[in-house]
Amino acid sequence: MENIRNFCIIAHIDHGKSTLADRLLEYTQTVSKRDMEAQVLDDMDLEKERGITIKSHAIQMNYERDGKKYVLNLIDTPGHVDFSYEVSRSIAACDGALLIVDSSQGIQAQTISNLYLAIEQGLEIIPILNKIDLPHSMPEEVSDQIIDLIGCKYEDILRASGKTGQGVHEILHAIVDRVPAPKGDEKKPLKALIFDSVYNSFRGIIAYFRVHDGVIKKGDKVKFLATGKEYLADEVGVLRLSMEPRSEVKAGDVGYIISGIKEAREVKVGDTLTHSERPCEEGIIGFEDVKPMVFAGIYPVETEDFEELRESMYKLQLNDASLTFEPESSAALGFGFRCGFLGMLHMEIIQERLEREFGMTVITTVPNVSYHCYTNKGEMIIVNNPSDLPESNYIDHVEEPFISATIITSSDFVGPIMGLCLGKRGILKSQVYLTAVRVELKFDMPLAEVVFDFFDKLKTISKGYASFDYHPIGYVISDLVKLDILLNKDNVDALSAIIHRERAYDWGKKICEKLRELIPRHQFEIPIQASIGAKVIARETIKALRKDVTAKCYGGDISRKRKLLEKQKEGKKRMRQVGSVEIPQSAFMAVLKLD
């Protein structure tokens, strides 16, 4: 065990984490020159295009130094805030972490939040300045930031470049020297932490684990503590570039298990794996069920594609267990699913994967969050969909989720960012100058204001120089109302929203104006109304297309013209009672882009 090193890499998006991982694989000869490509560990097209890690990966490298052979297990982690639970479990499986900071950009918000996760787990931190080959890198300045943050010595900071390979040997030496060997006892009952799972269409769910105590052998009967399910270990092994079967995986090592599991829900990230006959006394602490933060309806464009969409969602859930969905129907859009996502990026990725991998074009409704509604009788209802909210006379109060947001930016943009956050009902908690030009702002904000377009606006007003990170802090009572949109007196449930009373008027007016532009004119007049309960707060009207019925009257008595106009008016009135309004898809999409 003293020759094993388990470590992960912590970095903000785009600080060169995947490139540096490529160099480590190349220098330890884990990947042959012929198979080498950029971002080896990111095997999804989407990951390569966007340059982000969506699914974490683990890989084992062999390294020889001074005649001693070492086994290095790199457990890669996603960098985005939406996947922070997966990151925390990956960190729990490690003994050390490489803290990578881009020497041209300095420390950013997600670096700090993931670093705190690693420090809480007691990991050994190795600070690395990456991209030092860039002409505009600021190694001295960024080194000072790192020393302020983690209190290390100046000579502890390694300098490297993932692109040129400079300093990579020093990093490998530091991993061997500084990262402690795993502690564990092979004689104790089996205790292993599951930190990830993937779906294989031939073998079922493959779970990745790190063994803390004991040994797992091929053919053992194993049990998952959180779900209580038992399986036979058909195959165990270690993770190289492809999976390598072994007869056993011992304490301190990282491996995989295949046991013919068909349901993604039966393997939960963070669960403890143990033997059925001789289980460990307690599981590894820190397990929790992943809670979705953002909810949206996903509907097929053609109603007959509903079954196909259901199949696609099930297949996608096998690869991504944090996606939750249940069927729902809408008067405007037909049958579809109410889906729960970890955040807006997660929602975007799911939508894109549905289109790419399964060829499904879908309509997504306005995203919203989960509210707690307390009735007059003292019951608590969880509201994930605006249509679940009871009538206002039955409601005592409604609570909405709040988050603590950390924004790190240049001091030039403090004013506009404060304006944005306070406009989104944020409460400023602290403002700290990290250096003369970098500021850390902390706000408490309603999650509902953030899920919409907050991140895009933040990037726009800070010219891309603000980094954003958040974590939930609980529920707070707010004055919330349900805003309904009526077309021709019919409620369009897909456009309903739960919104703060102060913003309802403004929002209702904007939606009505937008719909008036987008809905084509019909043969009859269409009123568009925004209402709170029975009270209409905004209205626009789409005028009817009219045929000139008096064209054939040239001269003659006015009563003839009036008779024709009255007849036309009757027809329009009758048509308005039976006519239905066609809503183009662009109208649903436009609501997502309202300011």
Coordinates of C-alpha atoms in Angstrom, one line a residue:
M1 CA 0.0 0.0 0.0
E2 CA 2.9 2.4 0.6
N3 CA 3.5 2.6 -3.1
I4 CA -0.1 3.8 -4.0
R5 CA -1.0 7.4 -4.4
N6 CA -4.6 8.6 -4.9
F7 CA -5.0 12.2 -6.0
C8 CA -7.4 14.5 -7.8
I9 CA -7.1 17.8 -9.6
I10 CA -8.9 21.0 -8.5
A11 CA -9.2 23.9 -10.9
H12 CA -11.6 26.5 -12.2
I13 CA -13.1 25.9 -15.7
D14 CA -10.4 26.5 -18.4
H15 CA -7.4 26.6 -16.2
G16 CA -5.8 23.7 -18.1
K17 CA -6.8 20.8 -15.9
S18 CA -7.5 18.3 -18.8
T19 CA -4.4 19.4 -20.7
L20 CA -2.2 18.8 -17.7
A21 CA -3.9 15.4 -17.1
D22 CA -2.9 14.5 -20.8
R23 CA 0.7 15.3 -20.0
L24 CA 0.7 13.1 -16.9
L25 CA -0.7 10.2 -18.9
E26 CA 1.9 10.8 -21.6
Y27 CA 4.9 11.0 -19.2
T28 CA 4.0 7.9 -17.3
Q29 CA 3.5 6.1 -20.7
T30 CA -0.1 5.2 -19.8
V31 CA -1.2 6.3 -23.2
S32 CA 0.9 5.4 -26.2
K33 CA 2.0 8.2 -28.6
R34 CA -0.3 6.8 -31.3
D35 CA -3.4 6.9 -29.0
M36 CA -2.6 10.4 -27.6
E37 CA -5.1 13.1 -28.4
A38 CA -6.1 16.4 -26.7
Q39 CA -8.4 15.9 -23.6
V40 CA -8.0 12.1 -23.5
L41 CA -10.2 11.8 -20.4
D42 CA -13.1 13.8 -21.8
D43 CA -14.6 11.2 -24.1
M44 CA -17.9 13.0 -24.9
D45 CA -18.1 15.2 -28.0
L46 CA -19.8 17.9 -25.9
E47 CA -17.0 18.0 -23.4
K48 CA -14.4 18.5 -26.1
E49 CA -16.4 21.2 -27.9
R50 CA -17.2 23.2 -24.7
G51 CA -13.8 22.5 -23.1
I52 CA -15.5 21.4 -19.8
T53 CA -15.5 18.1 -17.9
I54 CA -19.1 16.9 -17.5
K55 CA -18.5 13.3 -16.3
S56 CA -15.6 12.6 -13.9
H57 CA -13.1 9.9 -14.9
A58 CA -10.6 7.8 -13.0
I59 CA -7.4 6.4 -14.5
Q60 CA -4.4 4.4 -13.1
M61 CA -0.8 5.3 -14.0
N62 CA 2.4 3.4 -13.3
Y63 CA 5.4 5.4 -12.4
E64 CA 9.0 4.3 -11.6
R65 CA 11.4 6.4 -9.6
D66 CA 14.8 5.3 -8.2
G67 CA 14.0 1.7 -9.0
K68 CA 10.7 1.8 -7.0
K69 CA 7.4 1.3 -8.7
Y70 CA 4.5 3.4 -7.8
V71 CA 0.8 3.2 -8.7
L72 CA -0.8 6.7 -9.2
N73 CA -4.6 6.8 -9.3
L74 CA -5.9 10.1 -10.8
I75 CA -9.6 10.7 -10.1
D76 CA -10.7 13.5 -12.4
T77 CA -13.5 15.8 -11.3
P78 CA -15.9 18.1 -13.1
G79 CA -15.2 21.7 -12.4
H80 CA -18.7 23.3 -12.7
V81 CA -20.7 24.3 -9.7
D82 CA -23.7 22.2 -10.8
F83 CA -21.8 19.0 -10.2
S84 CA -20.4 19.9 -6.8
Y85 CA -21.8 16.8 -5.0
E86 CA -19.9 14.5 -7.5
V87 CA -16.8 16.5 -6.9
S88 CA -17.1 16.1 -3.1
R89 CA -17.4 12.3 -3.4
S90 CA -14.4 12.2 -5.8
I91 CA -12.4 14.2 -3.3
A92 CA -13.4 11.9 -0.5
A93 CA -11.8 9.0 -2.4
C94 CA -8.4 10.8 -2.6
D95 CA -5.5 11.5 -0.2
G96 CA -4.1 14.5 -2.1
A97 CA -5.1 17.2 -4.6
L98 CA -3.3 19.2 -7.2
L99 CA -4.5 22.8 -7.0
I100 CA -4.1 24.2 -10.5
V101 CA -4.2 28.0 -11.0
D102 CA -3.9 29.7 -14.4
S103 CA -0.9 32.0 -14.0
S104 CA -2.5 34.5 -16.4
Q105 CA -5.9 34.7 -14.6
G106 CA -5.3 34.1 -10.9
I107 CA -7.6 32.4 -8.4
Q108 CA -11.3 32.1 -9.3
A109 CA -14.5 31.3 -7.4
Q110 CA -14.8 27.6 -8.2
T111 CA -11.1 27.0 -7.3
I112 CA -11.9 28.3 -3.9
S113 CA -15.1 26.3 -3.3
N114 CA -13.6 23.0 -4.4
L115 CA -10.4 23.8 -2.4
Y116 CA -12.4 24.2 0.8
L117 CA -14.1 20.8 0.1
A118 CA -10.6 19.2 -0.2
I119 CA -9.3 20.9 3.0
E120 CA -12.4 19.7 4.9
Q121 CA -11.5 16.2 3.9
G122 CA -7.9 16.7 5.1
L123 CA -6.2 16.3 1.7
E124 CA -2.6 17.3 1.1
I125 CA -2.7 20.2 -1.3
I126 CA 0.0 20.6 -4.0
P127 CA -0.2 24.1 -5.6
I128 CA 0.7 24.4 -9.2
L129 CA 1.0 27.5 -11.5
N130 CA -0.1 26.4 -14.9
K131 CA 0.3 28.1 -18.3
I132 CA 3.6 29.9 -17.3
D133 CA 4.7 29.8 -21.0
L134 CA 2.1 32.5 -21.9
P135 CA 3.6 35.9 -22.5
H136 CA 1.1 37.6 -20.2
S137 CA 1.4 35.2 -17.3
M138 CA 1.9 36.8 -13.8
P139 CA 3.7 34.1 -11.8
E140 CA 4.8 36.4 -8.9
E141 CA 1.4 38.0 -8.4
V142 CA -0.6 34.7 -8.6
S143 CA 2.0 33.0 -6.3
D144 CA 1.1 35.6 -3.6
Q145 CA -2.6 34.9 -4.0
I146 CA -2.0 31.2 -3.5
I147 CA 0.2 31.8 -0.4
D148 CA -2.6 34.1 1.0
L149 CA -5.2 31.4 0.3
I150 CA -3.6 28.2 1.7
G151 CA -0.7 29.5 3.7
C152 CA 2.0 27.5 1.9
K153 CA 5.7 28.4 1.4
Y154 CA 6.8 30.2 -1.8
E155 CA 9.1 27.3 -2.7
D156 CA 6.2 24.7 -2.4
I157 CA 4.5 26.2 -5.5
L158 CA 5.4 24.3 -8.7
R159 CA 5.5 25.9 -12.1
A160 CA 4.3 24.0 -15.1
S161 CA 2.8 24.3 -18.6
G162 CA 0.4 21.6 -19.7
K163 CA 0.9 22.6 -23.3
T164 CA 4.7 22.4 -23.5
G165 CA 5.2 19.7 -20.8
Q166 CA 7.5 22.0 -18.7
G167 CA 7.6 21.1 -15.0
V168 CA 5.5 17.8 -15.4
H169 CA 8.3 15.6 -14.0
E170 CA 8.5 17.8 -10.9
I171 CA 4.7 17.4 -10.5
L172 CA 5.1 13.5 -10.6
H173 CA 7.9 13.8 -8.0
A174 CA 5.8 15.9 -5.8
I175 CA 2.8 13.5 -6.0
V176 CA 5.1 10.6 -4.9
D177 CA 6.8 12.7 -2.1
R178 CA 4.0 14.8 -0.7
V179 CA 0.7 12.9 -1.2
P180 CA 0.4 10.4 1.8
A181 CA 0.0 6.7 1.0
P182 CA -3.6 5.4 1.7
K183 CA -4.4 4.1 5.2
G184 CA -6.5 1.0 5.5
D185 CA -6.5 -2.6 6.8
E186 CA -6.9 -5.5 4.4
K187 CA -8.0 -7.8 7.3
K188 CA -11.0 -5.7 8.3
P189 CA -14.5 -6.1 6.6
L190 CA -14.8 -4.6 3.1
K191 CA -15.6 -0.9 3.1
A192 CA -15.4 0.9 -0.3
L193 CA -16.7 4.3 -1.4
I194 CA -18.6 4.5 -4.7
F195 CA -17.6 7.8 -6.4
D196 CA -19.0 7.3 -9.9
S197 CA -20.9 5.0 -12.1
V198 CA -21.3 4.6 -15.9
Y199 CA -23.7 2.7 -18.1
N200 CA -22.5 0.1 -20.6
S201 CA -25.2 -1.3 -22.9
F202 CA -23.7 -4.8 -22.8
R203 CA -22.7 -5.1 -19.1
G204 CA -25.2 -2.9 -17.3
I205 CA -24.1 -0.3 -14.7
I206 CA -20.4 -0.2 -13.9
A207 CA -19.6 1.3 -10.5
Y208 CA -16.2 2.9 -9.7
F209 CA -15.0 2.6 -6.1
R210 CA -12.1 3.3 -3.8
V211 CA -11.4 0.6 -1.2
H212 CA -10.8 1.9 2.3
D213 CA -10.6 -1.4 4.2
G214 CA -10.7 -5.1 3.2
V215 CA -10.4 -6.9 -0.1
I216 CA -13.0 -7.4 -2.9
K217 CA -12.6 -10.5 -5.0
K218 CA -14.3 -11.7 -8.2
G219 CA -17.4 -13.8 -7.3
D220 CA -17.9 -12.1 -3.9
K221 CA -21.5 -11.4 -2.8
V222 CA -21.6 -7.6 -2.1
K223 CA -24.1 -5.2 -0.7
F224 CA -24.8 -1.5 -1.2
L225 CA -25.6 0.1 2.1
A226 CA -27.8 3.0 1.1
T227 CA -30.1 1.0 -1.1
G228 CA -29.7 -2.3 0.7
K229 CA -29.4 -4.3 -2.6
E230 CA -27.2 -7.3 -2.9
Y231 CA -25.3 -8.5 -6.0
L232 CA -22.6 -10.9 -7.1
A233 CA -19.3 -9.3 -8.3
D234 CA -19.1 -10.8 -11.8
E235 CA -15.9 -8.8 -12.5
V236 CA -13.6 -6.5 -10.6
G237 CA -10.5 -4.8 -11.8
V238 CA -8.6 -1.5 -12.2
L239 CA -9.2 1.4 -14.5
R240 CA -6.4 2.0 -17.1
L241 CA -7.4 3.6 -20.4
S242 CA -9.7 0.7 -20.7
M243 CA -10.9 -1.6 -17.9
E244 CA -8.4 -4.3 -16.8
P245 CA -9.9 -7.3 -14.9
R246 CA -8.1 -8.5 -11.8
S247 CA -8.9 -11.4 -9.4
E248 CA -9.0 -8.9 -6.4
V249 CA -8.8 -5.2 -5.5
K250 CA -7.2 -4.5 -2.1
A251 CA -7.4 -1.7 0.4
G252 CA -6.1 1.7 -0.8
D253 CA -6.7 1.0 -4.5
V254 CA -9.3 2.3 -6.9
G255 CA -11.2 -0.1 -9.1
Y256 CA -14.5 -1.0 -10.8
I257 CA -17.2 -3.6 -10.3
I258 CA -19.6 -5.1 -12.8
S259 CA -22.5 -7.0 -11.3
G260 CA -25.2 -6.9 -14.0
I261 CA -27.2 -4.0 -12.4
K262 CA -29.8 -2.7 -14.9
E263 CA -31.3 0.3 -12.9
A264 CA -29.2 3.5 -12.5
R265 CA -31.2 4.3 -9.4
E266 CA -29.8 1.3 -7.6
V267 CA -26.2 2.7 -7.7
K268 CA -25.9 6.0 -5.9
V269 CA -22.7 8.1 -5.9
G270 CA -21.4 8.3 -2.3
D271 CA -22.8 4.9 -1.2
T272 CA -20.7 2.4 0.7
L273 CA -20.0 -1.1 -0.8
T274 CA -19.4 -4.0 1.6
H275 CA -19.7 -7.8 1.8
S276 CA -23.1 -9.4 2.4
E277 CA -21.9 -12.0 5.0
R278 CA -19.4 -9.7 6.8
P279 CA -20.6 -6.1 6.5
C280 CA -18.7 -3.1 7.9
E281 CA -20.2 -1.5 11.0
E282 CA -21.0 1.9 9.5
G283 CA -21.0 3.4 6.0
I284 CA -18.6 6.2 4.9
I285 CA -20.0 9.5 6.1
G286 CA -21.1 12.2 3.7
F287 CA -23.7 10.2 1.6
E288 CA -26.7 12.2 0.5
D289 CA -29.3 11.8 -2.3
V290 CA -28.7 14.3 -5.1
K291 CA -31.4 17.0 -4.9
P292 CA -32.5 18.7 -8.1
M293 CA -32.4 22.5 -7.9
V294 CA -34.1 23.6 -11.2
F295 CA -37.2 22.1 -12.7
A296 CA -38.5 22.5 -16.2
G297 CA -41.0 20.7 -18.5
I298 CA -39.6 18.9 -21.5
Y299 CA -42.2 18.1 -24.3
P300 CA -41.8 16.5 -27.7
V301 CA -42.5 18.9 -30.6
E302 CA -44.7 16.2 -32.2
T303 CA -47.1 14.6 -29.7
E304 CA -46.7 11.1 -31.3
D305 CA -43.0 11.2 -30.3
F306 CA -43.9 10.9 -26.6
E307 CA -43.0 7.2 -26.2
E308 CA -39.7 7.7 -28.0
L309 CA -38.9 10.6 -25.7
R310 CA -39.6 8.4 -22.7
E311 CA -37.2 5.7 -24.0
S312 CA -34.5 8.4 -24.6
M313 CA -34.9 9.8 -21.1
Y314 CA -34.5 6.4 -19.5
K315 CA -31.4 5.7 -21.5
L316 CA -30.0 9.1 -20.6
Q317 CA -30.8 8.5 -16.9
L318 CA -28.6 5.4 -17.0
N319 CA -25.6 7.6 -17.9
D320 CA -26.6 10.4 -15.6
A321 CA -28.3 9.3 -12.4
S322 CA -28.8 12.9 -11.2
L323 CA -31.5 13.5 -13.8
T324 CA -35.0 13.0 -12.4
F325 CA -38.2 13.1 -14.4
E326 CA -41.9 12.2 -14.1
P327 CA -44.7 12.4 -16.7
E328 CA -47.0 15.4 -16.8
S329 CA -49.5 16.8 -19.3
S330 CA -50.2 20.3 -20.4
A331 CA -53.2 21.7 -22.1
A332 CA -51.0 23.7 -24.5
L333 CA -48.2 21.2 -25.2
G334 CA -49.7 17.8 -24.7
F335 CA -47.8 15.0 -22.9
G336 CA -44.3 15.4 -21.7
F337 CA -42.1 15.2 -18.6
R338 CA -41.3 17.4 -15.6
C339 CA -37.6 17.1 -15.1
G340 CA -35.3 18.0 -12.2
F341 CA -31.8 19.3 -13.0
L342 CA -28.8 20.2 -10.8
G343 CA -28.6 23.6 -12.4
M344 CA -28.9 25.5 -15.7
L345 CA -25.7 24.0 -17.2
H346 CA -27.0 20.5 -16.4
M347 CA -30.3 21.4 -18.1
E348 CA -28.6 22.7 -21.2
I349 CA -26.4 19.6 -21.5
I350 CA -29.4 17.2 -21.1
Q351 CA -31.3 19.1 -23.8
E352 CA -28.3 19.0 -26.1
R353 CA -27.6 15.3 -25.5
L354 CA -31.3 14.5 -26.2
E355 CA -30.9 16.2 -29.6
R356 CA -27.5 14.7 -30.5
E357 CA -27.6 11.2 -29.1
F358 CA -31.3 10.4 -29.6
G359 CA -32.3 12.8 -32.4
M360 CA -35.2 14.3 -30.3
T361 CA -36.2 17.9 -30.8
V362 CA -37.9 19.1 -27.6
I363 CA -39.7 22.2 -26.2
T364 CA -38.5 23.2 -22.8
T365 CA -40.8 25.3 -20.6
V366 CA -39.7 28.1 -18.3
P367 CA -37.3 26.7 -15.7
N368 CA -38.4 27.2 -12.1
V369 CA -37.3 26.0 -8.6
S370 CA -39.0 24.0 -5.9
Y371 CA -41.1 26.0 -3.4
H372 CA -42.6 25.1 0.0
C373 CA -46.2 26.2 0.3
Y374 CA -47.9 26.2 3.7
T375 CA -51.7 26.0 3.7
N376 CA -54.2 27.5 6.3
K377 CA -54.5 24.0 7.8
G378 CA -50.7 23.9 8.5
E379 CA -49.9 21.3 5.8
M380 CA -46.7 21.7 3.7
I381 CA -46.9 21.2 -0.1
I382 CA -43.7 21.0 -2.2
V383 CA -44.4 22.9 -5.4
N384 CA -42.2 21.9 -8.4
N385 CA -44.7 23.1 -11.0
P386 CA -46.6 26.4 -11.0
S387 CA -49.9 24.5 -11.6
D388 CA -49.4 22.7 -8.2
L389 CA -49.8 25.9 -6.3
P390 CA -53.2 26.1 -4.5
E391 CA -55.6 29.0 -4.8
S392 CA -54.4 32.1 -2.8
N393 CA -57.2 31.9 -0.3
Y394 CA -55.9 28.5 0.9
I395 CA -52.3 29.7 1.3
D396 CA -50.9 30.8 4.6
H397 CA -47.3 31.6 3.3
V398 CA -44.8 30.4 0.6
E399 CA -41.1 29.8 1.1
E400 CA -38.5 29.9 -1.6
P401 CA -34.9 28.5 -1.6
F402 CA -32.1 30.9 -1.0
I403 CA -28.4 30.5 -1.9
S404 CA -25.2 32.0 -0.8
A405 CA -23.4 33.3 -3.9
T406 CA -19.7 34.1 -4.1
I407 CA -18.5 36.3 -7.0
I408 CA -14.9 37.1 -7.5
T409 CA -14.2 39.9 -10.0
S410 CA -12.0 42.8 -10.9
S411 CA -12.6 46.0 -8.9
D412 CA -13.7 47.9 -12.0
F413 CA -16.9 45.9 -12.2
V414 CA -18.1 46.1 -8.6
G415 CA -20.7 48.7 -9.2
P416 CA -22.5 47.0 -12.1
I417 CA -22.4 43.6 -10.4
M418 CA -23.9 45.0 -7.2
G419 CA -26.6 46.6 -9.3
L420 CA -27.4 43.3 -11.0
C421 CA -27.4 41.3 -7.7
L422 CA -29.5 43.8 -5.8
G423 CA -31.9 44.0 -8.7
K424 CA -32.3 40.2 -8.4
R425 CA -33.4 40.7 -4.7
G426 CA -29.9 39.9 -3.4
I427 CA -28.6 40.9 0.0
L428 CA -25.0 42.0 0.2
K429 CA -23.2 40.0 3.0
S430 CA -19.6 40.9 2.6
Q431 CA -17.1 42.6 0.3
V432 CA -13.4 41.7 0.6
Y433 CA -10.5 42.9 -1.4
L434 CA -8.3 39.9 -2.0
T435 CA -5.7 42.1 -3.7
A436 CA -5.7 45.7 -4.9
V437 CA -7.7 44.8 -8.0
R438 CA -9.6 41.6 -7.1
V439 CA -12.8 41.7 -5.0
E440 CA -14.8 38.9 -3.4
L441 CA -18.5 39.7 -3.1
K442 CA -20.9 37.5 -1.1
F443 CA -24.7 37.8 -1.5
D444 CA -27.7 35.9 -0.2
M445 CA -30.1 35.5 -3.2
P446 CA -33.2 33.7 -4.2
L447 CA -32.4 30.7 -6.3
A448 CA -35.3 31.5 -8.6
E449 CA -33.6 34.7 -9.7
V450 CA -30.3 32.9 -10.5
V451 CA -31.7 30.0 -12.6
F452 CA -32.9 32.2 -15.4
D453 CA -30.3 34.3 -17.1
F454 CA -28.2 35.6 -14.2
F455 CA -25.0 33.9 -15.2
D456 CA -25.1 35.3 -18.8
K457 CA -25.7 38.8 -17.5
L458 CA -22.9 38.5 -15.0
K459 CA -20.5 37.5 -17.7
T460 CA -21.7 40.3 -20.0
I461 CA -21.3 43.2 -17.5
S462 CA -18.0 41.9 -16.2
K463 CA -16.6 41.3 -19.8
G464 CA -16.2 37.6 -18.8
Y465 CA -14.0 38.4 -15.7
A466 CA -16.4 37.5 -12.9
S467 CA -16.4 33.9 -11.6
F468 CA -19.5 32.7 -9.8
D469 CA -20.2 29.9 -7.3
Y470 CA -23.1 29.2 -5.0
H471 CA -24.4 26.8 -2.4
P472 CA -28.0 26.5 -0.9
I473 CA -28.6 27.9 2.6
G474 CA -32.3 27.0 3.1
Y475 CA -35.8 28.4 2.6
V476 CA -37.0 31.9 3.3
I477 CA -40.6 33.3 3.4
S478 CA -41.4 35.5 0.4
D479 CA -44.4 37.3 -1.1
L480 CA -44.8 35.0 -4.1
V481 CA -47.8 34.8 -6.5
K482 CA -48.7 32.7 -9.4
L483 CA -48.9 34.6 -12.7
D484 CA -51.2 33.1 -15.4
I485 CA -51.2 33.9 -19.1
L486 CA -54.6 33.8 -20.8
L487 CA -55.0 33.6 -24.5
N488 CA -58.5 34.2 -25.7
K489 CA -59.7 33.7 -22.1
D490 CA -58.0 30.2 -21.9
N491 CA -55.2 29.6 -19.5
V492 CA -51.9 28.5 -21.1
D493 CA -50.4 26.5 -18.3
A494 CA -46.9 26.1 -20.0
L495 CA -46.4 29.9 -19.7
S496 CA -47.4 30.1 -16.0
A497 CA -44.8 31.2 -13.5
I498 CA -44.4 31.7 -9.8
I499 CA -42.9 35.1 -9.3
H500 CA -42.4 37.8 -6.6
R501 CA -45.4 40.1 -6.3
E502 CA -43.2 43.3 -7.0
R503 CA -42.0 41.9 -10.3
A504 CA -45.2 40.3 -11.5
Y505 CA -46.6 43.5 -13.2
D506 CA -43.5 44.2 -15.1
W507 CA -43.1 40.5 -16.1
G508 CA -46.7 40.1 -17.1
K509 CA -46.6 43.2 -19.3
K510 CA -43.4 42.0 -21.1
I511 CA -44.8 38.6 -21.8
C512 CA -48.0 40.0 -23.2
E513 CA -46.1 42.4 -25.5
K514 CA -43.8 39.6 -26.6
L515 CA -46.6 37.2 -27.4
R516 CA -48.4 39.9 -29.4
E517 CA -45.4 40.1 -31.7
L518 CA -45.0 36.3 -32.0
I519 CA -48.5 34.9 -32.4
P520 CA -49.8 35.2 -36.0
R521 CA -53.0 37.1 -36.6
H522 CA -56.2 34.9 -36.8
Q523 CA -59.6 35.5 -38.3
F524 CA -60.8 36.7 -34.9
E525 CA -59.5 39.2 -32.3
I526 CA -57.3 37.5 -29.6
P527 CA -56.9 39.1 -26.2
I528 CA -53.7 38.3 -24.3
Q529 CA -54.0 38.7 -20.6
A530 CA -51.6 38.3 -17.6
S531 CA -53.5 37.6 -14.4
I532 CA -52.9 37.0 -10.7
G533 CA -55.9 34.9 -9.6
A534 CA -59.0 36.7 -11.0
K535 CA -57.2 40.1 -11.3
V536 CA -55.9 40.9 -14.8
I537 CA -52.7 43.0 -14.5
A538 CA -51.7 43.4 -18.2
R539 CA -53.4 43.1 -21.6
E540 CA -52.5 43.2 -25.2
T541 CA -54.8 42.5 -28.2
I542 CA -54.0 40.9 -31.5
K543 CA -56.4 42.4 -34.1
A544 CA -58.4 40.2 -36.4
L545 CA -57.7 39.7 -40.1
R546 CA -60.6 41.3 -41.8
K547 CA -62.1 40.8 -45.3
D548 CA -63.5 44.0 -46.7
V549 CA -67.1 43.0 -47.0
T550 CA -68.4 46.4 -48.1
A551 CA -66.2 46.4 -51.3
K552 CA -69.1 45.3 -53.5
C553 CA -71.3 48.2 -52.3
Y554 CA -70.7 51.2 -54.5
G555 CA -73.0 54.0 -53.6
G556 CA -76.5 53.1 -52.3
D557 CA -78.0 53.2 -48.8
I558 CA -75.7 53.1 -45.7
S559 CA -78.0 50.5 -44.1
R560 CA -76.8 47.9 -46.7
K561 CA -73.2 48.4 -45.6
R562 CA -74.2 48.3 -41.9
K563 CA -76.1 45.1 -42.4
L564 CA -73.0 43.4 -44.0
L565 CA -70.7 44.7 -41.2
E566 CA -73.2 43.4 -38.5
K567 CA -73.2 40.0 -40.2
Q568 CA -69.4 39.9 -40.2
K569 CA -69.3 41.0 -36.6
E570 CA -71.6 38.1 -35.6
G571 CA -69.5 35.6 -37.5
K572 CA -66.3 36.9 -35.8
K573 CA -68.0 36.6 -32.4
R574 CA -69.1 33.0 -33.1
M575 CA -65.6 32.1 -34.5
R576 CA -64.0 33.5 -31.3
Q577 CA -66.0 31.2 -29.2
V578 CA -65.1 28.1 -31.1
G579 CA -61.7 29.1 -32.6
S580 CA -58.4 27.9 -31.0
V581 CA -55.2 29.9 -31.0
E582 CA -52.1 28.3 -32.5
I583 CA -49.0 29.1 -30.4
P584 CA -45.8 28.8 -32.3
Q585 CA -42.8 27.2 -30.6
S586 CA -40.9 30.5 -30.9
A587 CA -43.3 32.0 -28.3
F588 CA -42.3 29.4 -25.6
M589 CA -38.6 30.0 -26.4
A590 CA -38.9 33.8 -26.3
V591 CA -40.2 33.7 -22.7
L592 CA -36.9 32.1 -21.8
K593 CA -35.0 35.1 -23.2
L594 CA -37.1 37.9 -21.6
D595 CA -34.9 40.4 -19.8

